[in-house]
Tab-separated table of C-alpha atoms and ligand atoms in Angstrom:
chain	number	residue	atom	x	y	z
A	1	UNK	CA	15.749	187.259	83.518
A	2	UNK	CA	13.640	187.556	86.315
A	3	UNK	CA	15.219	185.721	89.862
A	4	UNK	CA	12.478	182.611	89.219
A	5	UNK	CA	11.803	182.922	85.283
A	6	UNK	CA	14.334	180.578	83.310
A	7	UNK	CA	18.120	181.264	82.036
A	8	UNK	CA	17.381	181.877	78.230
A	9	UNK	CA	19.981	180.170	75.915
A	10	UNK	CA	20.756	181.572	72.392
A	11	UNK	CA	22.643	179.348	70.420
A	12	UNK	CA	25.172	180.557	67.209
A	13	UNK	CA	26.482	177.873	64.549
A	14	UNK	CA	24.572	174.628	64.558
A	15	UNK	CA	27.463	172.503	63.094
A	16	UNK	CA	29.397	169.404	64.303
A	17	UNK	CA	29.168	170.646	68.209
A	18	UNK	CA	26.442	172.917	68.581
A	19	UNK	CA	24.092	169.960	67.059
A	20	UNK	CA	25.272	167.625	69.974
A	21	UNK	CA	24.807	171.643	72.393
A	22	UNK	CA	21.301	171.723	71.342
A	23	UNK	CA	20.815	168.016	71.482
A	24	UNK	CA	22.388	168.020	75.312
A	25	UNK	CA	19.911	171.266	75.938
A	26	UNK	CA	16.832	169.862	74.061
A	27	UNK	CA	17.424	166.182	76.103
A	28	UNK	CA	18.705	166.983	78.967
A	29	UNK	CA	16.761	169.952	80.056
A	30	UNK	CA	15.271	168.369	83.238
A	31	UNK	CA	18.360	167.499	84.878
A	32	UNK	CA	20.429	170.670	83.727
A	33	UNK	CA	17.383	172.519	85.787
A	34	UNK	CA	18.424	170.773	88.652
A	35	UNK	CA	21.923	171.388	88.258
A	36	UNK	CA	21.358	175.003	87.506
A	37	UNK	CA	18.318	176.436	90.068
A	38	UNK	CA	16.002	176.982	87.100
A	39	UNK	CA	15.530	175.959	83.818
A	40	UNK	CA	18.106	176.930	80.455
A	41	UNK	CA	15.130	177.901	77.432
A	42	UNK	CA	17.043	177.195	74.145
A	43	UNK	CA	15.715	180.611	72.973
A	44	UNK	CA	16.921	180.257	69.343
A	45	UNK	CA	19.503	178.811	67.138
A	46	UNK	CA	21.352	181.136	65.076
A	47	UNK	CA	22.236	179.538	61.099
A	48	UNK	CA	23.122	180.230	57.603
A	49	UNK	CA	20.960	178.673	56.232
A	50	UNK	CA	17.046	177.809	57.995
A	51	UNK	CA	15.850	175.414	54.772
A	52	UNK	CA	19.372	173.085	55.293
A	53	UNK	CA	18.657	170.002	56.340
A	54	UNK	CA	19.851	169.251	60.209
A	55	UNK	CA	19.603	166.812	62.800
A	56	UNK	CA	16.373	165.826	63.868
A	57	UNK	CA	17.059	166.511	66.967
A	58	UNK	CA	16.575	170.287	66.535
A	59	UNK	CA	13.923	171.596	66.465
A	60	UNK	CA	13.035	174.205	63.626
A	61	UNK	CA	11.317	176.519	65.141
A	62	UNK	CA	14.446	177.883	67.018
A	63	UNK	CA	16.295	178.605	63.554
A	64	UNK	CA	16.602	182.025	62.954
A	65	UNK	CA	19.343	183.834	60.278
A	66	UNK	CA	19.182	186.734	62.518
A	67	UNK	CA	21.673	186.717	65.145
A	68	UNK	CA	22.377	189.903	66.154
A	69	UNK	CA	18.617	189.770	67.085
A	70	UNK	CA	18.888	186.328	69.141
A	71	UNK	CA	22.035	187.995	70.484
A	72	UNK	CA	19.776	190.768	72.036
A	73	UNK	CA	16.717	188.319	73.607
A	74	UNK	CA	19.110	185.893	75.709
A	75	UNK	CA	20.987	185.867	79.310
A	76	UNK	CA	23.025	183.268	78.042
A	77	UNK	CA	24.944	183.586	74.689
A	78	UNK	CA	26.757	180.412	73.447
A	79	UNK	CA	29.122	180.898	70.019
A	80	UNK	CA	29.720	177.654	68.442
A	81	UNK	CA	30.726	178.916	64.681
A	82	UNK	CA	33.981	180.060	64.170
A	83	UNK	CA	35.996	182.054	62.286
A	84	UNK	CA	37.059	186.102	63.447
A	85	UNK	CA	34.152	188.005	62.264
A	86	UNK	CA	30.937	188.147	63.030
A	87	UNK	CA	31.423	185.949	65.925
A	88	UNK	CA	33.804	188.345	67.463
A	89	UNK	CA	31.633	191.428	66.468
A	90	UNK	CA	28.706	189.117	67.954
A	91	UNK	CA	29.871	188.079	70.941
A	92	UNK	CA	31.058	191.415	72.014
A	93	UNK	CA	27.160	192.706	70.789
A	94	UNK	CA	26.296	190.136	74.088
A	95	UNK	CA	29.108	190.915	76.735
A	96	UNK	CA	27.521	195.090	76.267
A	97	UNK	CA	24.511	193.811	76.381
A	98	UNK	CA	24.801	192.013	79.743
A	99	UNK	CA	24.557	189.156	78.587
A	100	UNK	CA	26.998	185.811	79.807
A	101	UNK	CA	29.117	184.320	76.768
A	102	UNK	CA	30.323	180.945	76.854
A	103	UNK	CA	32.817	180.183	72.821
A	104	UNK	CA	34.236	177.220	71.588
A	105	UNK	CA	36.663	179.844	69.345
A	106	UNK	CA	40.152	179.521	70.541
A	107	UNK	CA	41.235	180.619	66.920
A	108	UNK	CA	39.147	184.225	67.957
A	109	UNK	CA	40.533	183.773	71.760
A	110	UNK	CA	44.097	183.657	69.822
A	111	UNK	CA	43.894	186.584	68.279
A	112	UNK	CA	42.436	188.456	69.808
A	113	UNK	CA	41.359	187.665	73.873
A	114	UNK	CA	42.475	190.481	75.411
A	115	UNK	CA	39.186	192.351	73.503
A	116	UNK	CA	36.777	190.172	74.918
A	117	UNK	CA	38.404	189.900	78.274
A	118	UNK	CA	38.424	193.760	79.077
A	119	UNK	CA	34.506	193.747	77.299
A	120	UNK	CA	33.691	190.563	80.068
A	121	UNK	CA	35.445	192.819	82.698
A	122	UNK	CA	33.468	195.949	82.223
A	123	UNK	CA	30.118	194.424	81.573
A	124	UNK	CA	30.614	192.056	84.962
A	125	UNK	CA	29.441	189.395	82.682
A	126	UNK	CA	30.641	186.131	82.295
A	127	UNK	CA	33.685	184.819	79.314
A	128	UNK	CA	34.179	181.033	79.522
A	129	UNK	CA	35.947	178.847	76.958
A	130	UNK	CA	36.769	175.199	78.118
A	131	UNK	CA	35.567	174.027	74.779
A	132	UNK	CA	38.533	176.183	73.145
A	133	UNK	CA	41.196	174.187	74.230
A	134	UNK	CA	42.124	170.350	74.322
A	135	UNK	CA	37.839	169.907	73.882
A	136	UNK	CA	36.113	167.519	76.557
A	137	UNK	CA	39.501	167.570	78.948
A	138	UNK	CA	38.455	169.967	82.560
A	139	UNK	CA	42.488	171.731	81.700
A	140	UNK	CA	40.974	175.472	81.166
A	141	UNK	CA	39.981	175.824	84.658
A	142	UNK	CA	42.484	173.394	86.319
A	143	UNK	CA	44.807	176.233	85.111
A	144	UNK	CA	43.336	179.238	85.416
A	145	UNK	CA	41.801	178.492	88.706
A	146	UNK	CA	42.857	175.164	90.598
A	147	UNK	CA	46.056	176.027	90.347
A	148	UNK	CA	45.499	180.276	90.556
A	149	UNK	CA	47.834	179.511	93.868
A	150	UNK	CA	50.659	177.630	92.323
A	151	UNK	CA	53.394	178.914	89.627
A	152	UNK	CA	53.233	176.955	86.380
A	153	UNK	CA	56.987	176.020	85.030
A	154	UNK	CA	55.830	174.935	81.726
A	155	UNK	CA	52.432	172.934	79.491
A	156	UNK	CA	53.681	170.185	77.427
A	157	UNK	CA	50.999	168.610	75.272
A	158	UNK	CA	49.722	166.880	72.189
A	159	UNK	CA	46.338	170.363	71.538
A	160	UNK	CA	45.162	168.749	68.007
A	161	UNK	CA	43.278	165.384	67.685
A	162	UNK	CA	43.430	166.589	63.390
A	163	UNK	CA	47.275	166.457	63.414
A	164	UNK	CA	47.462	163.786	65.990
A	165	UNK	CA	44.837	161.460	64.392
A	166	UNK	CA	46.466	162.403	61.040
A	167	UNK	CA	50.567	161.140	62.165
A	168	UNK	CA	48.759	158.336	63.974
A	169	UNK	CA	46.970	157.113	61.017
A	170	UNK	CA	50.220	157.444	59.045
A	171	UNK	CA	52.055	155.748	61.768
A	172	UNK	CA	50.039	152.959	62.380
A	173	UNK	CA	48.324	152.647	59.196
A	174	UNK	CA	50.674	154.068	56.252
A	175	UNK	CA	47.605	156.357	54.842
A	176	UNK	CA	48.971	159.406	53.239
A	177	UNK	CA	48.549	162.934	54.402
A	178	UNK	CA	45.453	163.335	52.452
A	179	UNK	CA	43.726	160.952	53.051
A	180	UNK	CA	43.875	160.633	57.256
A	181	UNK	CA	42.751	164.437	57.257
A	182	UNK	CA	39.748	163.334	54.760
A	183	UNK	CA	38.316	160.646	57.963
A	184	UNK	CA	39.559	163.392	60.297
A	185	UNK	CA	36.721	165.698	58.571
A	186	UNK	CA	34.377	162.957	58.055
A	187	UNK	CA	34.586	162.024	62.085
A	188	UNK	CA	34.000	165.976	62.861
A	189	UNK	CA	37.565	166.256	64.529
A	190	UNK	CA	38.712	168.977	61.667
A	191	UNK	CA	38.596	173.245	61.035
A	192	UNK	CA	35.712	174.013	58.571
A	193	UNK	CA	39.237	174.558	56.539
A	194	UNK	CA	41.775	171.373	57.913
A	195	UNK	CA	44.641	173.667	56.556
A	196	UNK	CA	43.928	174.681	60.703
A	197	UNK	CA	44.995	171.823	61.728
A	198	UNK	CA	47.605	170.512	59.241
A	199	UNK	CA	49.498	173.512	59.167
A	200	UNK	CA	49.250	174.452	62.884
A	201	UNK	CA	47.150	176.712	63.533
A	202	UNK	CA	44.980	175.594	65.415
A	203	UNK	CA	47.610	174.463	68.294
A	204	UNK	CA	49.363	177.357	68.320
A	205	UNK	CA	45.807	179.396	69.013
A	206	UNK	CA	45.400	176.814	72.001
A	207	UNK	CA	49.164	177.161	73.079
A	208	UNK	CA	48.430	181.113	73.238
A	209	UNK	CA	45.597	180.616	75.085
A	210	UNK	CA	46.760	177.987	77.845
A	211	UNK	CA	50.398	180.533	77.943
A	212	UNK	CA	48.363	183.233	79.053
A	213	UNK	CA	46.613	181.570	81.474
A	214	UNK	CA	49.641	179.858	82.933
A	215	UNK	CA	51.957	182.352	83.197
A	216	UNK	CA	49.560	185.188	83.749
A	217	UNK	CA	50.854	187.201	80.713
A	218	UNK	CA	48.905	188.649	77.485
A	219	UNK	CA	50.177	185.301	74.791
A	220	UNK	CA	48.808	185.558	71.402
A	221	UNK	CA	48.419	183.891	68.411
A	222	UNK	CA	51.571	185.529	66.592
A	223	UNK	CA	53.893	184.983	69.433
A	224	UNK	CA	53.495	182.054	69.080
A	225	UNK	CA	55.940	179.572	67.133
A	226	UNK	CA	54.163	177.496	65.165
A	227	UNK	CA	54.913	174.255	62.316
A	228	UNK	CA	52.955	172.260	60.991
A	229	UNK	CA	52.689	168.348	60.088
A	230	UNK	CA	53.168	168.832	55.974
A	231	UNK	CA	56.548	168.685	56.081
A	232	UNK	CA	56.566	165.235	58.552
A	233	UNK	CA	57.543	162.695	55.927
A	234	UNK	CA	56.669	158.997	55.745
A	235	UNK	CA	60.395	158.484	55.859
A	236	UNK	CA	60.811	160.150	59.394
A	237	UNK	CA	57.122	158.870	60.951
A	238	UNK	CA	59.304	155.230	59.709
A	239	UNK	CA	62.752	156.303	61.276
A	240	UNK	CA	61.430	157.551	64.262
A	241	UNK	CA	59.970	154.117	64.624
A	242	UNK	CA	63.416	152.837	64.237
A	243	UNK	CA	64.821	155.056	67.031
A	244	UNK	CA	62.074	154.226	69.190
A	245	UNK	CA	59.936	157.383	68.988
A	246	UNK	CA	56.735	158.598	67.789
A	247	UNK	CA	56.836	162.109	65.775
A	248	UNK	CA	53.397	164.202	67.913
A	249	UNK	CA	52.697	167.111	67.171
A	250	UNK	CA	53.276	169.696	70.279
A	251	UNK	CA	52.173	172.399	71.685
A	252	UNK	CA	55.588	173.886	74.514
A	253	UNK	CA	55.101	177.092	76.412
A	254	UNK	CA	57.975	177.582	79.145
A	255	UNK	CA	59.395	179.876	81.332
A	256	UNK	CA	62.443	180.346	80.216
A	257	UNK	CA	65.281	183.277	82.604
A	258	UNK	CA	63.625	185.515	82.050
A	259	UNK	CA	60.392	185.000	80.227
A	260	UNK	CA	58.633	182.472	78.267
A	261	UNK	CA	58.794	181.214	74.882
A	262	UNK	CA	55.479	179.657	73.216
A	263	UNK	CA	55.794	177.021	70.254
A	264	UNK	CA	53.913	174.373	68.272
A	265	UNK	CA	56.368	171.783	65.828
A	266	UNK	CA	55.926	168.540	65.633
A	267	UNK	CA	59.418	166.493	67.549
A	268	UNK	CA	59.818	163.372	68.408
A	269	UNK	CA	58.682	161.603	71.701
A	270	UNK	CA	60.311	158.367	73.324
A	271	UNK	CA	57.740	155.375	72.681
A	272	UNK	CA	58.024	154.750	76.724
A	273	UNK	CA	56.798	158.570	77.009
A	274	UNK	CA	53.019	158.371	78.682
A	275	UNK	CA	52.513	161.603	74.983
A	276	UNK	CA	54.041	158.856	73.001
A	277	UNK	CA	50.778	156.982	73.595
A	278	UNK	CA	48.209	159.206	72.666
A	279	UNK	CA	46.212	157.256	70.019
A	280	UNK	CA	43.877	158.902	67.157
A	281	UNK	CA	42.031	162.682	68.287
A	282	UNK	CA	42.895	162.127	71.134
A	283	UNK	CA	44.500	164.671	73.813
A	284	UNK	CA	47.046	164.944	75.869
A	285	UNK	CA	48.778	167.233	78.477
A	286	UNK	CA	51.179	168.097	81.330
A	287	UNK	CA	51.292	170.620	83.155
A	288	UNK	CA	54.386	171.159	85.703
A	289	UNK	CA	54.010	173.315	88.328
A	290	UNK	CA	56.445	174.507	91.461
A	291	UNK	CA	54.784	172.822	94.020
A	292	UNK	CA	52.399	170.690	92.759
A	293	UNK	CA	55.181	168.701	90.176
A	294	UNK	CA	53.646	167.260	87.080
A	295	UNK	CA	50.454	166.875	86.328
A	296	UNK	CA	48.418	164.735	82.850
A	297	UNK	CA	45.781	165.920	81.723
A	298	UNK	CA	43.429	163.092	78.799
A	299	UNK	CA	40.995	162.542	77.402
A	300	UNK	CA	39.040	164.018	73.651
A	301	UNK	CA	40.440	166.511	72.231
A	302	UNK	CA	37.901	166.992	69.275
A	303	UNK	CA	34.680	165.341	67.677
A	304	UNK	CA	31.141	167.015	68.001
A	305	UNK	CA	30.124	164.876	71.658
A	306	UNK	CA	32.951	165.490	73.758
A	307	UNK	CA	33.473	169.414	72.477
A	308	UNK	CA	29.552	169.922	73.542
A	309	UNK	CA	30.347	168.154	77.110
A	310	UNK	CA	32.908	171.236	77.366
A	311	UNK	CA	30.414	174.272	76.713
A	312	UNK	CA	27.706	172.792	78.608
A	313	UNK	CA	29.786	172.422	81.621
A	314	UNK	CA	30.813	176.006	81.015
A	315	UNK	CA	26.948	177.152	80.056
A	316	UNK	CA	25.736	174.946	83.943
A	317	UNK	CA	28.679	177.659	85.645
A	318	UNK	CA	28.082	180.792	84.477
A	319	UNK	CA	23.944	179.768	83.995
A	320	UNK	CA	24.320	179.323	88.365
A	321	UNK	CA	26.503	182.282	88.379
A	322	UNK	CA	23.335	183.975	86.862
A	323	UNK	CA	20.981	182.582	89.343
A	324	UNK	CA	22.564	182.478	92.703
A	325	UNK	CA	25.371	185.744	91.832
A	326	UNK	CA	28.488	185.864	91.178
A	327	UNK	CA	30.927	185.816	88.490
A	328	UNK	CA	34.031	183.634	87.501
A	329	UNK	CA	37.491	184.727	86.919
A	330	UNK	CA	38.612	187.532	85.104
A	331	UNK	CA	41.489	187.814	82.974
A	332	UNK	CA	45.628	188.130	84.418
A	333	UNK	CA	48.218	189.801	82.968
A	334	UNK	CA	49.721	190.502	85.661
A	335	UNK	CA	52.823	188.992	85.540
A	336	UNK	CA	53.560	190.878	81.727
A	337	UNK	CA	56.457	188.093	80.801
A	338	UNK	CA	58.656	189.258	78.150
A	339	UNK	CA	57.427	186.412	75.045
A	340	UNK	CA	60.748	184.861	73.263
A	341	UNK	CA	61.085	183.646	70.018
A	342	UNK	CA	61.705	180.131	69.710
A	343	UNK	CA	65.509	180.934	69.135
A	344	UNK	CA	65.612	180.861	73.128
A	345	UNK	CA	63.596	178.063	73.524
A	346	UNK	CA	66.021	174.790	75.414
A	347	UNK	CA	65.641	171.588	73.597
A	348	UNK	CA	66.973	169.116	71.609
A	349	UNK	CA	67.591	168.334	67.676
A	350	UNK	CA	67.541	165.074	66.348
A	351	UNK	CA	69.953	165.464	61.785
A	352	UNK	CA	70.032	163.038	59.702
A	353	UNK	CA	72.853	163.671	57.109
A	354	UNK	CA	73.408	161.626	54.045
A	355	UNK	CA	77.752	162.283	54.324
A	356	UNK	CA	80.507	160.866	52.246
A	357	UNK	CA	81.927	157.560	53.516
A	358	UNK	CA	85.416	158.110	54.092
A	359	UNK	CA	87.634	158.772	57.253
A	360	UNK	CA	87.972	162.030	58.926
A	361	UNK	CA	83.533	162.716	57.672
A	362	UNK	CA	82.540	161.742	61.082
A	363	UNK	CA	84.993	164.434	62.814
A	364	UNK	CA	84.308	167.051	60.670
A	365	UNK	CA	80.291	166.927	60.874
A	366	UNK	CA	81.039	166.554	64.972
A	367	UNK	CA	82.574	169.929	64.837
A	368	UNK	CA	80.214	171.944	63.148
A	369	UNK	CA	78.075	170.912	66.375
A	370	UNK	CA	80.863	172.038	68.534
A	371	UNK	CA	81.736	174.882	66.363
A	372	UNK	CA	78.169	176.403	68.341
A	373	UNK	CA	78.677	175.132	71.357
A	374	UNK	CA	76.280	172.040	71.147
A	375	UNK	CA	77.138	168.671	72.896
A	376	UNK	CA	76.287	165.187	71.049
A	377	UNK	CA	74.315	162.299	72.784
A	378	UNK	CA	74.412	159.771	69.728
A	379	UNK	CA	75.469	159.396	66.800
A	380	UNK	CA	74.490	155.910	64.636
A	381	UNK	CA	76.193	155.667	61.393
A	382	UNK	CA	74.282	153.701	58.685
A	383	UNK	CA	75.279	152.475	55.622
A	384	UNK	CA	73.390	154.483	52.609
A	385	UNK	CA	73.789	153.731	48.719
A	386	UNK	CA	77.317	153.609	46.623
A	387	UNK	CA	80.015	155.798	48.289
A	388	UNK	CA	77.613	157.589	51.523
A	389	UNK	CA	76.606	156.860	54.763
A	390	UNK	CA	73.560	158.449	56.302
A	391	UNK	CA	74.490	159.985	59.736
A	392	UNK	CA	72.031	160.162	62.411
A	393	UNK	CA	73.500	162.924	65.124
A	394	UNK	CA	71.248	163.451	68.384
A	395	UNK	CA	72.001	166.558	70.461
A	396	UNK	CA	71.863	167.206	74.657
A	397	UNK	CA	70.276	170.095	75.384
A	398	UNK	CA	70.999	174.060	73.674
A	399	UNK	CA	69.639	176.661	72.323
A	400	UNK	CA	67.725	176.291	69.943
A	401	UNK	CA	68.908	179.274	68.076
A	402	UNK	CA	72.251	176.923	67.523
A	403	UNK	CA	71.010	174.511	67.225
A	404	UNK	CA	69.432	175.252	64.056
A	405	UNK	CA	72.132	177.633	62.994
A	406	UNK	CA	74.524	173.982	63.150
A	407	UNK	CA	72.383	172.969	60.599
A	408	UNK	CA	72.811	175.276	58.370
A	409	UNK	CA	76.563	175.347	58.413
A	410	UNK	CA	76.033	170.973	58.163
A	411	UNK	CA	74.214	171.949	54.918
A	412	UNK	CA	77.457	174.148	53.957
A	413	UNK	CA	79.961	171.399	54.500
A	414	UNK	CA	81.260	169.606	51.438
A	415	UNK	CA	81.301	166.514	53.177
A	416	UNK	CA	77.583	166.619	53.768
A	417	UNK	CA	75.033	165.857	50.495
A	418	UNK	CA	72.108	165.978	53.171
A	419	UNK	CA	70.403	167.218	55.291
A	420	UNK	CA	67.198	164.717	55.219
A	421	UNK	CA	65.892	165.588	58.242
A	422	UNK	CA	65.933	167.622	61.581
A	423	UNK	CA	63.340	166.993	64.637
A	424	UNK	CA	63.712	168.891	67.605
A	425	UNK	CA	62.674	165.901	70.252
A	426	UNK	CA	60.700	166.111	73.489
A	427	UNK	CA	60.009	164.241	76.694
A	428	UNK	CA	62.699	162.286	76.934
B	1	NAD	N1	34.899	170.330	66.135
B	1	NAD	C1	35.542	170.230	66.725
B	1	NAD	O1	35.987	169.153	67.649
B	1	NAD	C2	35.785	170.841	67.577
B	1	NAD	C3	36.426	170.822	69.124
B	1	NAD	C4	36.622	172.367	70.038
B	1	NAD	C5	35.965	173.532	69.651
B	1	NAD	N2	35.385	173.550	68.511
B	1	NAD	C6	35.702	174.916	67.651
B	1	NAD	O2	34.162	175.036	67.463
B	1	NAD	C7	33.429	176.174	66.480
B	1	NAD	C8	32.175	175.082	65.692
B	1	NAD	O3	33.659	174.299	65.149
B	1	NAD	P1	32.342	172.652	64.703
B	1	NAD	O4	33.724	171.843	64.032
B	1	NAD	O5	30.961	172.825	65.439
B	1	NAD	O6	32.246	174.084	63.043
B	1	NAD	P2	31.318	173.776	61.974
B	1	NAD	O7	31.807	174.724	60.904
B	1	NAD	O8	31.309	171.829	61.913
B	1	NAD	O9	30.128	174.632	62.307
B	1	NAD	C9	29.970	175.715	62.445
B	1	NAD	C10	28.607	176.037	61.722
B	1	NAD	O10	28.396	177.874	62.015
B	1	NAD	C11	27.831	177.382	60.938
B	1	NAD	N3	28.051	179.579	61.039
B	1	NAD	C12	29.390	179.769	60.415
B	1	NAD	N4	29.538	181.414	60.062
B	1	NAD	C13	27.865	181.989	60.804
B	1	NAD	C14	27.538	182.198	61.191
B	1	NAD	N5	27.830	184.307	60.127
B	1	NAD	N6	25.569	182.832	60.998
B	1	NAD	C15	25.444	181.063	61.882
B	1	NAD	N7	26.486	180.603	61.512
B	1	NAD	C16	27.126	180.936	61.252
B	1	NAD	C17	28.001	177.234	60.027
B	1	NAD	O11	27.157	177.354	59.045
B	1	NAD	C18	28.299	176.052	59.915
B	1	NAD	O12	27.019	175.309	60.482
B	1	NAD	C19	35.184	176.423	65.734
B	1	NAD	O13	35.278	177.573	67.003
B	1	NAD	C20	36.409	174.962	66.289
B	1	NAD	O14	37.081	175.608	65.998
B	1	NAD	C21	35.312	173.002	66.968
B	2	HSE	N1	40.299	171.272	65.266
B	2	HSE	C1	40.587	171.216	66.258
B	2	HSE	C2	39.812	170.566	67.120
B	2	HSE	C3	39.165	170.367	68.193
B	2	HSE	O1	39.549	171.751	68.961
B	2	HSE	C4	41.200	169.531	66.459
B	2	HSE	O2	41.787	168.565	65.608
B	2	HSE	O3	42.215	169.486	67.924
B	3	NA	NA1	38.759	171.620	77.286
């Protein structure tokens, strides 16, 4: 790129997000040029199959199956193909060749972000990834830049649109999980392989990225405790409603005494909490910082056009840097906090157990909790069929390890016929 020339943009991938990125680059070219200070020239779109049917907005003359060659012709490389390889090698080649890069690929950043951050730092180029976490919602930049002078203590939120959509459809329309996942796929929310959504891998990758930024500490997806939504039953959803809760897949990253814990799991959220009203594929994230207090970020967390908005925001920013000089922030991992296992998390459980309905049973159950130092907040008893009763126990905050050990011992208690469900309670 010469000083007055266009900024050459290469697009890698032309699926749900890529098509919308191409649309914005092609249809808003004049306005984008004014914002950047130079035209953004889309020089090519790398695809797997150049002959495949495409949205008419995609200029077929731009399509190429030679992604490596395309990367060499660009000042800014936008990666929206997903997956680990060849995305990783292509981004590294782009960076080493002096291009700035924008990616929506949380799976790659969650697994191997530090390699890319280090390469971008060495090459003196930008690596931006707003679309990788919570789609359209400005979240990466506020955490990385706006809160750079504060100390974040907790990040808590809904960061996967597909699972939120699925749980919402189960709760409000009684849909089965599979049927709701198919709808999420049709709407462009789900990953190419939707098990990444329902098993919590996508949310775990986002939690790792957010935790790294929030705590200035390297957190990989392997450090994140992960439970997806496959074990959430219609009965859990119905019971949650009865007790004034909704089931949400939450990502939680928080400071504990001398480190951090990062976890993704379904949890009960009281209906009065703002996270409970997050419907469909929307995302919402609370960030708590020492001076700022509580901040809430809300918006569309998935879908082609919303995600493309975040991608374009990054493209404009990195292109401006190329036109005007300067560069965005680099990875900050100076705090190097210990990432503890979920056992060290402080949380609350709701446990539903089916027990013999006879004198002394409640006391035996309560003693198991007490034996692990877990304090009970409420107990509700409902008559089940025959000579059995269902107890619903909600605890006060305790160490996750103590809560988990309590559940193991409960299952072994002779008066307990079955542990029917165990869910963490957050946001109360
Ligand atoms: N869809 C969303 O709501 C959303 C939101 C945020 C982030 N993302 C991320 O954006 C990326 C793209 O997601 P998507 O929903 O557009 O996926 P998609 O499956 O619709 O599109 C990916 C496209 O890349 C192409 N591709 C894959 N490997 C390729 C290769 N080697 N060479 C050329 N083309 C290749 C595929 O053929 C496909 O057309 C992923 O990293 C995803 O995690 C998606
Ligand atoms: N599959 C992801 C896309 C957005 O990152 C989701 O459902 O949230
Ligand atoms: Na975002």
